[in-house]
Coordinates of C-alpha atoms in Angstrom, one line a residue:
X1 CA -32.7 22.9 21.1
X2 CA -29.3 22.7 19.4
X3 CA -29.4 22.4 15.8
X4 CA -26.8 20.6 13.6
X5 CA -24.7 22.5 11.0
X6 CA -26.8 20.6 8.3
X7 CA -30.1 21.9 9.8
X8 CA -28.5 25.5 9.9
X9 CA -27.3 25.2 6.4
X10 CA -30.7 24.1 5.1
X11 CA -32.5 26.9 7.1
X12 CA -30.0 29.6 5.7
X13 CA -30.4 28.1 2.2
X14 CA -34.2 28.6 2.4
X15 CA -33.5 32.3 3.2
X16 CA -31.4 32.7 0.0
X17 CA -34.6 33.1 -2.2
X18 CA -35.9 35.8 0.1
X19 CA -32.7 37.8 0.3
X20 CA -32.8 41.2 -1.5
X21 CA -29.3 42.1 -0.6
X22 CA -27.8 40.3 -3.5
X23 CA -24.2 38.7 -3.6
X24 CA -22.9 40.2 -0.3
X25 CA -25.5 38.4 1.7
X26 CA -24.8 35.1 0.1
X27 CA -20.9 35.7 0.6
X28 CA -21.7 36.4 4.3
X29 CA -23.6 33.2 4.8
X30 CA -21.1 31.2 3.0
X31 CA -18.3 32.7 5.2
X32 CA -20.3 31.8 8.2
X33 CA -20.9 28.3 7.2
X34 CA -17.2 27.8 6.3
X35 CA -16.2 29.2 9.7
X36 CA -18.6 26.9 11.5
X37 CA -17.4 23.8 9.8
X38 CA -13.9 24.8 10.3
X39 CA -14.1 25.5 14.1
X40 CA -15.8 22.2 14.5
X41 CA -13.3 20.3 12.5
X42 CA -10.3 22.0 14.3
X43 CA -11.9 21.2 17.7
X44 CA -12.1 17.5 16.7
X45 CA -8.5 16.6 16.1
X46 CA -9.0 13.0 15.2
X47 CA -6.7 11.2 12.8
X48 CA -8.3 8.5 10.5
X49 CA -5.1 6.7 10.2
X50 CA -4.8 6.5 13.8
X51 CA -8.3 5.2 14.3
X52 CA -7.6 2.4 11.6
X53 CA -4.4 1.6 13.5
X54 CA -5.8 1.6 17.0
X55 CA -9.4 0.4 16.6
X56 CA -9.5 -1.7 13.3
X57 CA -6.2 -3.4 13.0
X58 CA -6.2 -5.0 16.4
X59 CA -9.5 -6.5 15.6
X60 CA -8.2 -7.9 12.2
X61 CA -5.1 -9.2 14.1
X62 CA -7.3 -11.3 16.3
X63 CA -9.5 -12.4 13.4
X64 CA -6.5 -13.6 11.6
X65 CA -5.1 -15.4 14.6
X66 CA -8.4 -17.1 15.4
X67 CA -8.8 -18.1 11.8
X68 CA -5.5 -19.8 11.9
X69 CA -6.6 -21.5 15.1
X70 CA -9.8 -22.8 13.5
X71 CA -7.9 -24.2 10.6
X72 CA -5.4 -26.0 12.9
X73 CA -8.3 -27.5 14.8
X74 CA -9.9 -28.9 11.7
X75 CA -6.5 -30.3 10.6
X76 CA -6.1 -32.1 13.9
X77 CA -9.7 -33.3 13.9
X78 CA -9.8 -34.9 10.6
X79 CA -6.6 -36.8 11.5
X80 CA -8.3 -38.3 14.5
X81 CA -12.1 -37.5 14.7
X82 CA -13.6 -37.6 18.2
X83 CA -16.4 -36.1 20.3
X84 CA -13.9 -34.1 22.1
X85 CA -12.6 -32.8 18.8
X86 CA -16.0 -31.6 17.7
X87 CA -16.2 -29.5 20.9
X88 CA -12.8 -27.9 19.9
X89 CA -14.2 -27.2 16.5
X90 CA -17.3 -25.4 17.9
X91 CA -15.1 -23.3 20.3
X92 CA -12.8 -22.1 17.4
X93 CA -16.0 -21.3 15.4
X94 CA -17.5 -19.3 18.3
X95 CA -14.3 -17.2 18.6
X96 CA -14.0 -16.6 14.9
X97 CA -17.6 -15.8 14.5
X98 CA -17.7 -13.1 17.2
X99 CA -14.4 -11.7 15.9
X100 CA -16.1 -11.1 12.5
X101 CA -19.2 -9.6 14.1
X102 CA -17.0 -6.9 15.5
X103 CA -15.8 -5.8 12.0
X104 CA -18.6 -6.8 9.8
X105 CA -19.9 -3.4 9.4
X106 CA -16.5 -2.1 8.1
X107 CA -16.8 -1.4 4.3
X108 CA -13.6 0.3 3.4
X109 CA -10.1 -1.1 2.9
X110 CA -9.2 -4.6 1.5
X111 CA -12.7 -6.0 2.4
X112 CA -14.0 -4.1 -0.6
X113 CA -12.4 -6.4 -3.2
X114 CA -13.4 -9.8 -4.4
X115 CA -16.7 -10.1 -2.2
X116 CA -14.5 -10.7 0.8
X117 CA -17.1 -9.7 3.3
X118 CA -19.9 -11.9 1.6
X119 CA -17.5 -14.9 1.2
X120 CA -16.5 -14.6 4.9
X121 CA -20.1 -14.3 6.1
X122 CA -23.0 -14.9 3.6
X123 CA -25.6 -13.0 5.5
X124 CA -28.6 -12.5 5.2
X125 CA -29.3 -15.8 3.6
X126 CA -31.9 -16.1 0.8
X127 CA -34.0 -19.2 0.0
X128 CA -31.9 -21.7 2.0
X129 CA -28.8 -20.9 -0.3
X130 CA -26.3 -22.0 2.5
X131 CA -28.2 -25.2 3.4
X132 CA -28.6 -26.2 -0.3
X133 CA -24.9 -25.4 -1.1
X134 CA -23.6 -27.5 1.8
X135 CA -25.8 -30.4 0.9
X136 CA -24.8 -30.3 -2.7
X137 CA -21.1 -30.2 -1.9
X138 CA -21.2 -33.0 0.6
X139 CA -23.2 -35.2 -1.9
X140 CA -20.4 -34.6 -4.6
X141 CA -17.8 -37.3 -3.9
X142 CA -15.1 -35.6 -6.2
X143 CA -12.5 -33.4 -4.5
X144 CA -11.7 -30.9 -7.3
X145 CA -14.1 -28.1 -6.1
X146 CA -12.7 -28.3 -2.5
X147 CA -9.2 -27.6 -3.6
X148 CA -8.1 -24.0 -2.6
X149 CA -7.6 -22.9 -6.2
X150 CA -11.3 -23.8 -7.0
X151 CA -13.1 -23.4 -3.7
X152 CA -12.9 -19.6 -3.6
X153 CA -14.8 -19.5 -7.0
X154 CA -17.7 -21.4 -5.7
X155 CA -20.8 -19.6 -4.3
X156 CA -20.3 -17.3 -1.3
X157 CA -22.9 -19.4 0.4
X158 CA -20.6 -22.4 0.9
X159 CA -17.4 -20.4 1.6
X160 CA -17.8 -19.0 5.1
X161 CA -19.1 -18.9 8.6
X162 CA -22.8 -19.8 7.8
X163 CA -21.6 -23.0 6.0
X164 CA -19.4 -23.8 8.8
X165 CA -22.2 -23.4 11.3
X166 CA -24.3 -25.9 9.3
X167 CA -21.5 -28.4 9.5
X168 CA -21.2 -28.1 13.2
X169 CA -24.7 -27.6 14.4
X170 CA -27.3 -29.1 12.1
X171 CA -29.2 -31.9 13.4
X172 CA -27.0 -34.9 13.8
X173 CA -23.7 -33.0 12.9
X174 CA -21.8 -34.2 15.9
X175 CA -22.2 -37.9 15.0
X176 CA -21.8 -37.3 11.2
X177 CA -18.5 -35.6 11.7
X178 CA -17.1 -38.3 13.9
X179 CA -18.2 -41.3 11.9
X180 CA -20.4 -42.6 9.2
X181 CA -20.5 -42.5 5.3
X182 CA -20.3 -38.7 5.2
X183 CA -17.6 -38.1 7.8
X184 CA -14.7 -37.9 5.4
X185 CA -16.5 -35.5 3.0
X186 CA -17.8 -33.4 6.0
X187 CA -14.1 -33.0 7.1
X188 CA -12.9 -32.2 3.6
X189 CA -15.5 -29.5 3.3
X190 CA -14.7 -28.1 7.0
X191 CA -11.0 -28.0 6.0
X192 CA -11.8 -26.2 2.7
X193 CA -14.0 -23.5 4.7
X194 CA -11.5 -23.1 7.4
X195 CA -8.6 -22.7 5.0
X196 CA -10.7 -20.2 2.9
X197 CA -11.5 -18.1 6.1
X198 CA -7.9 -18.2 7.2
X199 CA -6.8 -16.9 3.7
X200 CA -9.5 -14.1 3.7
X201 CA -8.5 -13.1 7.2
X202 CA -4.8 -12.9 6.3
X203 CA -5.8 -10.9 3.1
X204 CA -7.8 -8.4 5.2
X205 CA -5.0 -7.7 7.7
X206 CA -2.1 -7.9 5.3
X207 CA -3.5 -5.4 2.8
X208 CA -3.5 -2.8 5.5
X209 CA 0.2 -3.2 6.3
X210 CA 1.7 -0.8 8.9
X211 CA 2.9 2.9 9.2
X212 CA 5.4 2.4 6.6
X213 CA 3.8 0.0 4.1
X214 CA 0.5 -1.1 2.6
X215 CA -2.7 1.0 2.8
X216 CA -2.0 2.3 6.3
X217 CA 1.4 3.7 5.1
X218 CA -0.3 5.4 2.2
X219 CA -2.8 7.0 4.5
X220 CA 0.0 8.2 6.9
X221 CA 1.7 9.6 3.9
X222 CA -1.4 11.4 2.6
X223 CA -1.3 9.4 -0.6
X224 CA -4.5 8.6 -2.5
X225 CA -5.2 5.1 -3.9
X226 CA -7.4 4.7 -7.1
X227 CA -9.2 1.7 -5.6
X228 CA -9.4 2.2 -2.0
X229 CA -9.0 5.8 -1.2
X230 CA -9.3 8.2 -4.3
X231 CA -9.7 11.0 -1.5
X232 CA -8.0 9.9 1.7
X233 CA -9.6 12.8 3.5
X234 CA -13.0 11.2 2.9
X235 CA -12.1 8.2 5.2
X236 CA -13.4 9.8 8.3
X237 CA -16.8 10.3 6.6
X238 CA -16.8 6.7 5.6
X239 CA -16.0 5.6 9.2
X240 CA -18.9 7.5 10.7
X241 CA -21.2 6.2 7.9
X242 CA -20.1 2.6 8.6
X243 CA -20.7 3.3 12.5
X244 CA -24.3 4.4 11.9
X245 CA -24.7 1.3 9.6
X246 CA -23.7 -1.0 12.4
X247 CA -26.6 -0.1 14.5
X248 CA -29.0 -0.3 11.4
X249 CA -27.6 -3.7 10.8
X250 CA -28.6 -5.0 14.2
X251 CA -32.1 -3.4 13.9
X252 CA -33.0 -4.3 10.4
X253 CA -31.2 -7.6 10.0
X254 CA -31.0 -9.2 13.5
X255 CA -34.3 -7.9 15.2
X256 CA -36.9 -6.5 12.8
X257 CA -36.9 -9.4 10.4
X258 CA -37.3 -11.9 13.4
X259 CA -40.1 -9.9 15.1
X260 CA -42.4 -9.7 11.9
X261 CA -45.5 -7.6 12.2
X262 CA -46.9 -9.3 15.2
X263 CA -46.5 -12.3 17.5
X264 CA -48.3 -14.6 15.1
X265 CA -46.0 -13.6 12.2
X266 CA -42.7 -13.8 14.1
X267 CA -40.0 -15.4 12.2
X268 CA -37.6 -17.2 14.8
X269 CA -35.9 -19.2 12.1
X270 CA -34.4 -16.0 10.7
X271 CA -32.5 -15.3 13.9
X272 CA -28.8 -14.9 12.9
X273 CA -26.6 -17.8 14.5
X274 CA -29.5 -19.5 15.9
X275 CA -28.2 -22.9 15.3
X276 CA -25.0 -22.2 17.3
X277 CA -26.9 -20.2 20.1
X278 CA -25.0 -17.1 19.2
X279 CA -27.9 -14.8 18.2
X280 CA -27.4 -12.5 21.2
X281 CA -23.7 -12.8 21.4
X282 CA -23.5 -11.7 17.7
X283 CA -25.5 -8.5 18.5
X284 CA -23.4 -7.9 21.6
X285 CA -20.1 -8.1 19.5
X286 CA -21.5 -5.8 16.9
X287 CA -22.8 -3.1 19.3
X288 CA -19.9 -3.2 21.7
X289 CA -17.4 -2.9 18.8
X290 CA -19.3 0.0 17.3
X291 CA -19.5 1.8 20.6
X292 CA -15.8 1.5 21.0
X293 CA -15.4 3.1 17.6
X294 CA -17.8 5.8 18.4
X295 CA -15.9 6.7 21.5
X296 CA -12.6 6.6 19.8
X297 CA -14.0 8.9 17.0
X298 CA -15.3 11.4 19.7
X299 CA -11.8 12.0 21.2
X300 CA -11.0 15.5 20.7
X301 CA -14.5 16.9 20.8
X302 CA -15.6 19.1 23.6
X303 CA -16.4 17.5 27.0
X304 CA -20.2 18.0 26.8
X305 CA -20.3 16.3 23.3
X306 CA -18.1 13.5 24.5
X307 CA -20.4 12.9 27.4
X308 CA -23.5 12.9 25.2
X309 CA -22.0 10.4 22.8
X310 CA -20.6 8.1 25.6
X311 CA -24.0 8.0 27.3
X312 CA -25.6 6.8 24.0
X313 CA -23.0 4.4 23.5
X314 CA -23.1 3.0 27.1
X315 CA -27.0 2.6 26.8
X316 CA -26.4 0.6 23.6
X317 CA -23.9 -1.7 25.3
X318 CA -26.4 -2.3 28.2
X319 CA -29.3 -2.9 25.9
X320 CA -27.5 -5.5 23.8
X321 CA -26.1 -7.3 27.0
X322 CA -29.7 -7.3 28.3
X323 CA -31.2 -9.1 25.3
X324 CA -32.7 -12.4 25.8
X325 CA -30.3 -15.3 24.9
X326 CA -32.6 -16.7 22.3
X327 CA -33.8 -13.8 20.0
X328 CA -36.0 -16.1 18.0
X329 CA -38.0 -17.4 20.9
X330 CA -38.4 -14.0 22.4
X331 CA -40.1 -12.9 19.2
X332 CA -42.8 -15.3 19.8
X333 CA -43.9 -13.9 23.2
X334 CA -45.4 -10.5 23.9
X335 CA -42.9 -9.9 26.8
X336 CA -39.9 -10.8 24.6
X337 CA -41.1 -8.7 21.7
X338 CA -41.2 -5.7 24.0
X339 CA -37.8 -6.4 25.2
X340 CA -36.4 -6.6 21.6
X341 CA -38.3 -3.5 20.5
X342 CA -37.1 -1.5 23.6
X343 CA -33.6 -2.6 22.7
X344 CA -34.1 -1.4 19.0
X345 CA -35.2 2.1 20.2
X346 CA -31.8 2.3 22.2
X347 CA -29.9 1.2 19.1
X348 CA -31.7 3.8 16.9
X349 CA -30.8 6.6 19.4
X350 CA -27.1 5.5 19.2
X351 CA -27.4 5.7 15.4
X352 CA -29.0 9.2 15.6
X353 CA -26.0 10.2 17.8
X354 CA -23.7 9.3 15.0
X355 CA -25.3 12.0 12.8
X356 CA -25.4 14.6 15.5
X357 CA -23.4 15.3 17.6
X358 CA -20.6 13.1 16.4
X359 CA -20.6 13.6 12.6
X360 CA -21.6 17.3 13.0
X361 CA -18.9 17.7 15.7
X362 CA -16.2 16.2 13.4
X363 CA -17.4 18.4 10.5
X364 CA -17.8 15.5 8.1
X365 CA -20.9 14.5 6.0
X366 CA -22.8 11.2 6.8
X367 CA -23.0 9.3 3.7
X368 CA -25.1 6.3 2.4
X369 CA -24.4 2.9 3.7
X370 CA -25.1 -0.5 2.2
X371 CA -28.5 -0.9 3.9
X372 CA -29.7 2.4 2.5
X373 CA -32.5 2.1 -0.1
X374 CA -32.3 3.7 -3.5

């Protein structure tokens, strides 16, 4: 069985206490470990700035474009509300929601500041925070808090995609948007959320810049940044850590919490995007985007390692696409629970492959992600 450099390092470290040869033995082992990591790192010629440019930025470009499209849809709808207009609003929501799912696990770069990730997508929700916030804003007839210079200061629960989903998919939402005593207020809130999301999407993309400007320019120049990249060389480690976290997000936040301990304790109401019917599509978007990142990071590794990683990623792709459309309903049947559990095992295997052979092949450490406990 092949052992990772981390396992080898631990095994060798355990032998240090038994060694009687003194410093020469330690020096020899240290030289061996340095050489092992160097060979692996040299074999994996992957450029972190190129991965940002080729994998991440096209996704942020689409996020920004679709956020502008959603804002335009709301502007048009509020001028002339109609049932057909509601359909257009839902289509623009679906596109933007799935765009976000493809990048939600990225924790480095401009998304770090001002709680941008939480403000874009407040998830997981606690104690019906989104529902309560939306209802409270709709009941407030004043316009001050919906103005752009005030709205971004409100609770993250009312600023992003989950609040937009409530506006579009809560019971009676279609009729309430088109006419009735709350229609104007709901339009005003929809416009505020859409404007906020367009602004956030613009900030996420514009902060990166290009090869000659912004954060990407700094990375290509090898320059550090006190906020984003105190050590530019650590970015590759952050990427593989976030990649591992992507699969963990699916298992822990989208499947495990819905499954509960048994069929009688299933929690279908915790399924992400259940109102819009996007619970499966959200998982597919996360997994396929993560798999694309894994394959990109594996370029430059030896053919055998690439094949191993590609197999795990292909299995994860297939498992996500084979999930039942209604995750919550599946958790309430024994057959559905087995299907969800089987998929979780595949995602766990993909996560394990990020540590070894991917991270070990790149010669970078796998750090802690936002879902790791203390």
